[in-house]
Amino acid sequence: MSEPNLADADPVSALLAWLQNHPEVADALGGPGRVSGIEEGPWPHLRVDHGPGGDLRDLRWAISPEVTLEVLGDPGGWPGKAELRRILLRCALAAQELAEAPHAPGKPVISGIKPSGLLLWAPLATGHPRWLMNLSVTIHP
């Protein structure tokens, strides 16, 4: 087996697994099973995906790509804008805890997670209320 390299350092997979098992996230969203990489019910739902930016540095060791957190409500508009914002921020705070968690052998090392940019209110044409934010994740194999 080859040595791990930057191709193995996927911040989305790491954050997705962390957030899917975080009790604060489950509480914020109203129960377990509401975090994934796709837009799906039950609502509210947290989607974790690759972000639009970041810093790949020299691609030799550590990189800081962005990860997008997107919280979606029910197409009928529930919960409201303020509550969805609160949910997103609770999930972002839980995500930041990953940088302080003990390292699991064989997994990428995440040494920092911080907000990148602002919160963005962007409801979908389907009627889903939605907030987005990006996190800069410093990671190395």
PDB file of C-alpha atoms in Angstrom:
ATOM      1  CA  MET A   1       0.000   0.000   0.000  1.00  0.00           C
ATOM      2  CA  SER A   2       1.319   3.453  -0.864  1.00  0.00           C
ATOM      3  CA  GLU A   3       1.852   6.290   1.586  1.00  0.00           C
ATOM      4  CA  PRO A   4      -1.159   8.598   2.045  1.00  0.00           C
ATOM      5  CA  ASN A   5      -0.942  11.826   0.045  1.00  0.00           C
ATOM      6  CA  LEU A   6      -3.065  14.918  -0.518  1.00  0.00           C
ATOM      7  CA  ALA A   7      -5.441  12.969  -2.761  1.00  0.00           C
ATOM      8  CA  ASP A   8      -6.416  11.016   0.373  1.00  0.00           C
ATOM      9  CA  ALA A   9      -7.047  14.166   2.422  1.00  0.00           C
ATOM     10  CA  ASP A  10     -10.763  14.738   1.763  1.00  0.00           C
ATOM     11  CA  PRO A  11     -12.222  17.319   4.155  1.00  0.00           C
ATOM     12  CA  VAL A  12     -15.809  16.641   3.042  1.00  0.00           C
ATOM     13  CA  SER A  13     -15.661  12.962   3.996  1.00  0.00           C
ATOM     14  CA  ALA A  14     -14.076  13.815   7.346  1.00  0.00           C
ATOM     15  CA  LEU A  15     -16.602  16.532   8.208  1.00  0.00           C
ATOM     16  CA  LEU A  16     -19.552  14.508   6.953  1.00  0.00           C
ATOM     17  CA  ALA A  17     -18.683  11.551   9.197  1.00  0.00           C
ATOM     18  CA  TRP A  18     -18.050  13.862  12.164  1.00  0.00           C
ATOM     19  CA  LEU A  19     -21.295  15.814  11.776  1.00  0.00           C
ATOM     20  CA  GLN A  20     -23.432  12.712  11.141  1.00  0.00           C
ATOM     21  CA  ASN A  21     -22.393  11.391  14.552  1.00  0.00           C
ATOM     22  CA  HIS A  22     -22.358  14.637  16.539  1.00  0.00           C
ATOM     23  CA  PRO A  23     -25.101  14.859  19.203  1.00  0.00           C
ATOM     24  CA  GLU A  24     -25.305  18.686  19.008  1.00  0.00           C
ATOM     25  CA  VAL A  25     -25.971  18.492  15.270  1.00  0.00           C
ATOM     26  CA  ALA A  26     -28.692  15.877  15.730  1.00  0.00           C
ATOM     27  CA  ASP A  27     -30.257  18.069  18.421  1.00  0.00           C
ATOM     28  CA  ALA A  28     -30.079  21.205  16.247  1.00  0.00           C
ATOM     29  CA  LEU A  29     -31.685  19.444  13.277  1.00  0.00           C
ATOM     30  CA  GLY A  30     -34.393  17.678  15.281  1.00  0.00           C
ATOM     31  CA  GLY A  31     -32.974  14.152  15.229  1.00  0.00           C
ATOM     32  CA  PRO A  32     -30.416  11.841  13.648  1.00  0.00           C
ATOM     33  CA  GLY A  33     -30.275  11.017   9.932  1.00  0.00           C
ATOM     34  CA  ARG A  34     -30.469  14.626   8.757  1.00  0.00           C
ATOM     35  CA  VAL A  35     -26.878  15.133   7.551  1.00  0.00           C
ATOM     36  CA  SER A  36     -25.666  13.979   4.117  1.00  0.00           C
ATOM     37  CA  GLY A  37     -24.074  15.088   0.885  1.00  0.00           C
ATOM     38  CA  ILE A  38     -27.383  15.545  -0.967  1.00  0.00           C
ATOM     39  CA  GLU A  39     -30.535  17.646  -0.654  1.00  0.00           C
ATOM     40  CA  GLU A  40     -33.022  15.271   0.913  1.00  0.00           C
ATOM     41  CA  GLY A  41     -35.583  15.052   3.690  1.00  0.00           C
ATOM     42  CA  PRO A  42     -36.310  14.854   6.491  1.00  0.00           C
ATOM     43  CA  TRP A  43     -36.240  18.618   6.997  1.00  0.00           C
ATOM     44  CA  PRO A  44     -34.416  20.555   8.258  1.00  0.00           C
ATOM     45  CA  HIS A  45     -31.394  18.928   6.646  1.00  0.00           C
ATOM     46  CA  LEU A  46     -27.665  19.715   6.602  1.00  0.00           C
ATOM     47  CA  ARG A  47     -25.802  19.114   3.344  1.00  0.00           C
ATOM     48  CA  VAL A  48     -21.989  18.973   3.372  1.00  0.00           C
ATOM     49  CA  ASP A  49     -20.154  19.494   0.059  1.00  0.00           C
ATOM     50  CA  HIS A  50     -16.959  20.773  -1.513  1.00  0.00           C
ATOM     51  CA  GLY A  51     -16.753  24.550  -1.457  1.00  0.00           C
ATOM     52  CA  PRO A  52     -15.876  26.952  -4.256  1.00  0.00           C
ATOM     53  CA  GLY A  53     -12.472  28.067  -2.988  1.00  0.00           C
ATOM     54  CA  GLY A  54      -9.669  27.585  -0.570  1.00  0.00           C
ATOM     55  CA  ASP A  55      -5.886  27.438  -0.648  1.00  0.00           C
ATOM     56  CA  LEU A  56      -4.125  24.446  -2.163  1.00  0.00           C
ATOM     57  CA  ARG A  57      -0.742  25.968  -1.309  1.00  0.00           C
ATOM     58  CA  ASP A  58       1.966  24.038  -3.166  1.00  0.00           C
ATOM     59  CA  LEU A  59       0.141  20.648  -3.070  1.00  0.00           C
ATOM     60  CA  ARG A  60       3.017  19.152  -1.084  1.00  0.00           C
ATOM     61  CA  TRP A  61       1.669  18.678   2.421  1.00  0.00           C
ATOM     62  CA  ALA A  62      -1.122  20.727   3.998  1.00  0.00           C
ATOM     63  CA  ILE A  63      -3.954  22.333   2.056  1.00  0.00           C
ATOM     64  CA  SER A  64      -6.915  24.477   3.149  1.00  0.00           C
ATOM     65  CA  PRO A  65      -9.874  23.778   0.848  1.00  0.00           C
ATOM     66  CA  GLU A  66     -13.338  25.095   1.563  1.00  0.00           C
ATOM     67  CA  VAL A  67     -16.245  22.938   2.634  1.00  0.00           C
ATOM     68  CA  THR A  68     -19.799  24.245   2.184  1.00  0.00           C
ATOM     69  CA  LEU A  69     -22.402  23.723   4.886  1.00  0.00           C
ATOM     70  CA  GLU A  70     -25.936  24.163   3.602  1.00  0.00           C
ATOM     71  CA  VAL A  71     -28.987  23.922   5.831  1.00  0.00           C
ATOM     72  CA  LEU A  72     -32.324  23.451   4.086  1.00  0.00           C
ATOM     73  CA  GLY A  73     -35.839  23.704   5.441  1.00  0.00           C
ATOM     74  CA  ASP A  74     -39.121  22.218   4.290  1.00  0.00           C
ATOM     75  CA  PRO A  75     -40.452  23.423   0.895  1.00  0.00           C
ATOM     76  CA  GLY A  76     -43.375  24.950   2.792  1.00  0.00           C
ATOM     77  CA  GLY A  77     -40.980  27.401   4.450  1.00  0.00           C
ATOM     78  CA  TRP A  78     -40.542  25.709   7.829  1.00  0.00           C
ATOM     79  CA  PRO A  79     -38.546  26.390   9.956  1.00  0.00           C
ATOM     80  CA  GLY A  80     -38.181  30.116   9.415  1.00  0.00           C
ATOM     81  CA  LYS A  81     -35.173  32.099   8.297  1.00  0.00           C
ATOM     82  CA  ALA A  82     -33.933  32.966  11.803  1.00  0.00           C
ATOM     83  CA  GLU A  83     -34.219  29.392  13.093  1.00  0.00           C
ATOM     84  CA  LEU A  84     -32.406  27.932  10.064  1.00  0.00           C
ATOM     85  CA  ARG A  85     -29.584  30.434  10.585  1.00  0.00           C
ATOM     86  CA  ARG A  86     -29.318  29.359  14.223  1.00  0.00           C
ATOM     87  CA  ILE A  87     -29.219  25.683  13.161  1.00  0.00           C
ATOM     88  CA  LEU A  88     -26.449  26.368  10.638  1.00  0.00           C
ATOM     89  CA  LEU A  89     -24.310  28.160  13.208  1.00  0.00           C
ATOM     90  CA  ARG A  90     -24.762  25.334  15.739  1.00  0.00           C
ATOM     91  CA  CYS A  91     -23.616  22.866  13.062  1.00  0.00           C
ATOM     92  CA  ALA A  92     -20.604  25.053  12.160  1.00  0.00           C
ATOM     93  CA  LEU A  93     -19.555  25.230  15.814  1.00  0.00           C
ATOM     94  CA  ALA A  94     -19.803  21.430  16.036  1.00  0.00           C
ATOM     95  CA  ALA A  95     -17.676  21.129  12.882  1.00  0.00           C
ATOM     96  CA  GLN A  96     -14.930  23.235  14.457  1.00  0.00           C
ATOM     97  CA  GLU A  97     -14.604  20.696  17.273  1.00  0.00           C
ATOM     98  CA  LEU A  98     -13.152  18.181  14.796  1.00  0.00           C
ATOM     99  CA  ALA A  99      -9.849  20.088  14.739  1.00  0.00           C
ATOM    100  CA  GLU A 100      -9.498  19.507  18.501  1.00  0.00           C
ATOM    101  CA  ALA A 101     -10.554  15.838  18.447  1.00  0.00           C
ATOM    102  CA  PRO A 102      -7.944  13.091  18.882  1.00  0.00           C
ATOM    103  CA  HIS A 103      -6.452  11.970  15.579  1.00  0.00           C
ATOM    104  CA  ALA A 104      -7.595   8.593  14.266  1.00  0.00           C
ATOM    105  CA  PRO A 105      -4.652   6.597  12.847  1.00  0.00           C
ATOM    106  CA  GLY A 106      -4.809   6.198   9.082  1.00  0.00           C
ATOM    107  CA  LYS A 107      -7.110   9.203   8.649  1.00  0.00           C
ATOM    108  CA  PRO A 108      -6.136  12.688   7.422  1.00  0.00           C
ATOM    109  CA  VAL A 109      -5.089  15.191  10.088  1.00  0.00           C
ATOM    110  CA  ILE A 110      -7.334  18.239  10.399  1.00  0.00           C
ATOM    111  CA  SER A 111      -5.465  20.968  12.234  1.00  0.00           C
ATOM    112  CA  GLY A 112      -7.866  23.877  11.806  1.00  0.00           C
ATOM    113  CA  ILE A 113     -11.413  24.769  10.795  1.00  0.00           C
ATOM    114  CA  LYS A 114     -12.551  28.377  10.507  1.00  0.00           C
ATOM    115  CA  PRO A 115     -15.308  30.305   8.747  1.00  0.00           C
ATOM    116  CA  SER A 116     -14.504  31.486   5.250  1.00  0.00           C
ATOM    117  CA  GLY A 117     -16.702  34.338   4.129  1.00  0.00           C
ATOM    118  CA  LEU A 118     -20.202  35.173   5.301  1.00  0.00           C
ATOM    119  CA  LEU A 119     -23.507  33.443   5.851  1.00  0.00           C
ATOM    120  CA  LEU A 120     -25.591  33.555   2.688  1.00  0.00           C
ATOM    121  CA  TRP A 121     -29.399  33.412   2.588  1.00  0.00           C
ATOM    122  CA  ALA A 122     -30.286  31.695  -0.708  1.00  0.00           C
ATOM    123  CA  PRO A 123     -33.738  30.044  -0.853  1.00  0.00           C
ATOM    124  CA  LEU A 124     -34.200  27.485  -3.617  1.00  0.00           C
ATOM    125  CA  ALA A 125     -36.724  27.882  -6.456  1.00  0.00           C
ATOM    126  CA  THR A 126     -38.470  24.777  -5.057  1.00  0.00           C
ATOM    127  CA  GLY A 127     -39.483  26.784  -1.979  1.00  0.00           C
ATOM    128  CA  HIS A 128     -36.848  25.335   0.335  1.00  0.00           C
ATOM    129  CA  PRO A 129     -35.507  28.018   2.661  1.00  0.00           C
ATOM    130  CA  ARG A 130     -31.709  27.756   2.720  1.00  0.00           C
ATOM    131  CA  TRP A 131     -28.642  29.207   4.422  1.00  0.00           C
ATOM    132  CA  LEU A 132     -25.064  28.541   3.218  1.00  0.00           C
ATOM    133  CA  MET A 133     -21.620  29.081   4.662  1.00  0.00           C
ATOM    134  CA  ASN A 134     -18.101  27.937   3.882  1.00  0.00           C
ATOM    135  CA  LEU A 135     -15.479  26.609   6.244  1.00  0.00           C
ATOM    136  CA  SER A 136     -11.758  26.633   5.496  1.00  0.00           C
ATOM    137  CA  VAL A 137     -10.375  23.247   6.572  1.00  0.00           C
ATOM    138  CA  THR A 138      -6.614  22.860   7.028  1.00  0.00           C
ATOM    139  CA  ILE A 139      -5.841  19.206   6.366  1.00  0.00           C
ATOM    140  CA  HIS A 140      -2.905  16.953   5.542  1.00  0.00           C
ATOM    141  CA  PRO A 141      -2.468  13.203   5.070  1.00  0.00           C
TER     142      PRO A 141
END
